[in-house]
Amino acid sequence: FPPERWWPDSFQNCTRNPLTLLELAGKSLLRDKDLAIAALETLPAELFPPLFMEAYTRGCNETLKAMVQAWPFARLPLGGLGPIPNQKVLKAVLGGLDLLLAQKVRPR
């Protein structure tokens, strides 16, 4: 039998494009806002961009704000994010930038 005859559609989609371990970890971390924000201190720099994109997509505003403040790179390229899902997301990102600029001592 061909797989499409006895596999449910949802299972076929899952096996064709399974999430990576990194994507699964990001989704799991973002389920708990406080845990996600606390983890930023020890999060490896290479995990920031995918986690930022996931938080952006999901509209995790407080986590986004904290991520902007803890951003480990010299630049935060917001132009590639695509359309802003809503004004709250944009306000969270800009709020994080405002707080970062107001600090006398810059993180990382």
Coordinates of C-alpha atoms in Angstrom, one line a residue:
F1 CA 0.0 0.0 0.0
P2 CA 1.2 3.5 -0.7
P3 CA 1.7 5.5 2.5
E4 CA -1.0 8.1 1.6
R5 CA -3.6 5.3 1.7
W6 CA -3.2 4.4 5.3
W7 CA -1.3 7.3 7.0
P8 CA -3.3 10.2 8.3
D9 CA -2.6 13.6 6.5
S10 CA -1.3 15.2 9.7
F11 CA 1.3 12.4 10.1
Q12 CA 2.4 12.7 6.4
N13 CA 2.9 16.5 6.9
C14 CA 4.9 15.9 10.1
T15 CA 7.2 13.4 8.5
R16 CA 7.8 15.5 5.4
N17 CA 8.8 18.6 7.4
P18 CA 9.7 17.6 10.9
L19 CA 10.7 20.4 13.3
T20 CA 14.3 20.6 14.2
L21 CA 15.4 20.1 17.8
L22 CA 16.2 23.8 17.9
E23 CA 12.7 24.7 16.8
L24 CA 11.1 22.4 19.3
A25 CA 13.3 23.8 22.1
G26 CA 12.4 27.3 21.1
K27 CA 8.6 26.6 21.1
S28 CA 8.9 24.8 24.4
L29 CA 10.9 27.7 26.0
L30 CA 8.4 30.3 24.8
R31 CA 5.5 28.5 26.5
D32 CA 6.7 30.0 29.8
K33 CA 7.4 33.7 29.6
D34 CA 9.3 33.9 32.9
L35 CA 11.5 30.9 32.1
A36 CA 12.2 32.3 28.6
I37 CA 13.3 35.7 30.0
A38 CA 15.4 34.1 32.7
A39 CA 17.1 31.8 30.2
L40 CA 18.3 34.8 28.1
E41 CA 21.3 35.3 30.5
T42 CA 22.7 31.9 29.6
L43 CA 21.4 31.4 26.1
P44 CA 24.1 30.9 23.5
A45 CA 24.3 33.7 21.0
E46 CA 23.5 31.5 18.0
L47 CA 20.1 30.6 19.5
F48 CA 19.0 34.3 19.8
P49 CA 18.0 34.8 16.1
P50 CA 15.7 31.7 15.8
L51 CA 14.2 32.3 19.2
F52 CA 13.6 35.9 18.4
M53 CA 11.9 35.0 15.2
E54 CA 9.7 32.5 17.0
A55 CA 8.8 35.0 19.7
Y56 CA 8.1 37.6 17.0
T57 CA 5.8 35.2 15.1
R58 CA 4.0 34.2 18.2
G59 CA 3.6 37.7 19.6
C60 CA 5.5 37.0 22.8
N61 CA 5.8 40.8 23.6
E62 CA 7.4 40.7 27.0
T63 CA 9.9 38.1 25.9
L64 CA 10.7 40.2 22.7
K65 CA 11.3 43.2 24.9
A66 CA 13.7 41.3 27.1
M67 CA 15.4 39.7 24.1
V68 CA 16.1 43.1 22.5
Q69 CA 17.7 44.2 25.8
A70 CA 19.9 41.1 25.9
W71 CA 20.7 40.9 22.2
P72 CA 24.3 39.7 21.9
F73 CA 25.1 41.1 18.5
A74 CA 26.1 44.6 17.4
R75 CA 23.0 44.8 15.0
L76 CA 19.4 43.9 15.3
P77 CA 18.2 43.6 11.7
L78 CA 14.5 44.3 12.0
G79 CA 14.0 44.9 8.3
G80 CA 13.9 41.1 7.5
L81 CA 11.2 40.3 9.9
G82 CA 8.4 40.8 7.4
P83 CA 5.1 42.4 8.2
I84 CA 4.5 43.5 11.8
P85 CA 1.8 41.2 13.1
N86 CA 0.3 44.0 15.3
Q87 CA 1.2 47.2 17.0
K88 CA 1.9 45.5 20.4
V89 CA 4.7 43.5 18.9
L90 CA 6.3 46.7 17.4
K91 CA 5.8 48.5 20.7
A92 CA 7.6 45.6 22.6
V93 CA 10.6 45.7 20.3
L94 CA 10.8 49.5 20.4
G95 CA 10.3 49.4 24.2
G96 CA 13.2 47.0 24.5
L97 CA 15.4 49.4 22.4
D98 CA 14.4 52.4 24.5
L99 CA 15.3 50.5 27.8
L100 CA 18.6 49.4 26.3
L101 CA 19.5 52.9 25.1
A102 CA 18.6 54.3 28.6
Q103 CA 21.1 51.9 30.3
K104 CA 24.5 53.3 31.2
V105 CA 26.1 49.9 31.2
R106 CA 25.2 47.8 28.1
P107 CA 24.7 44.1 28.4
R108 CA 26.9 41.7 26.5

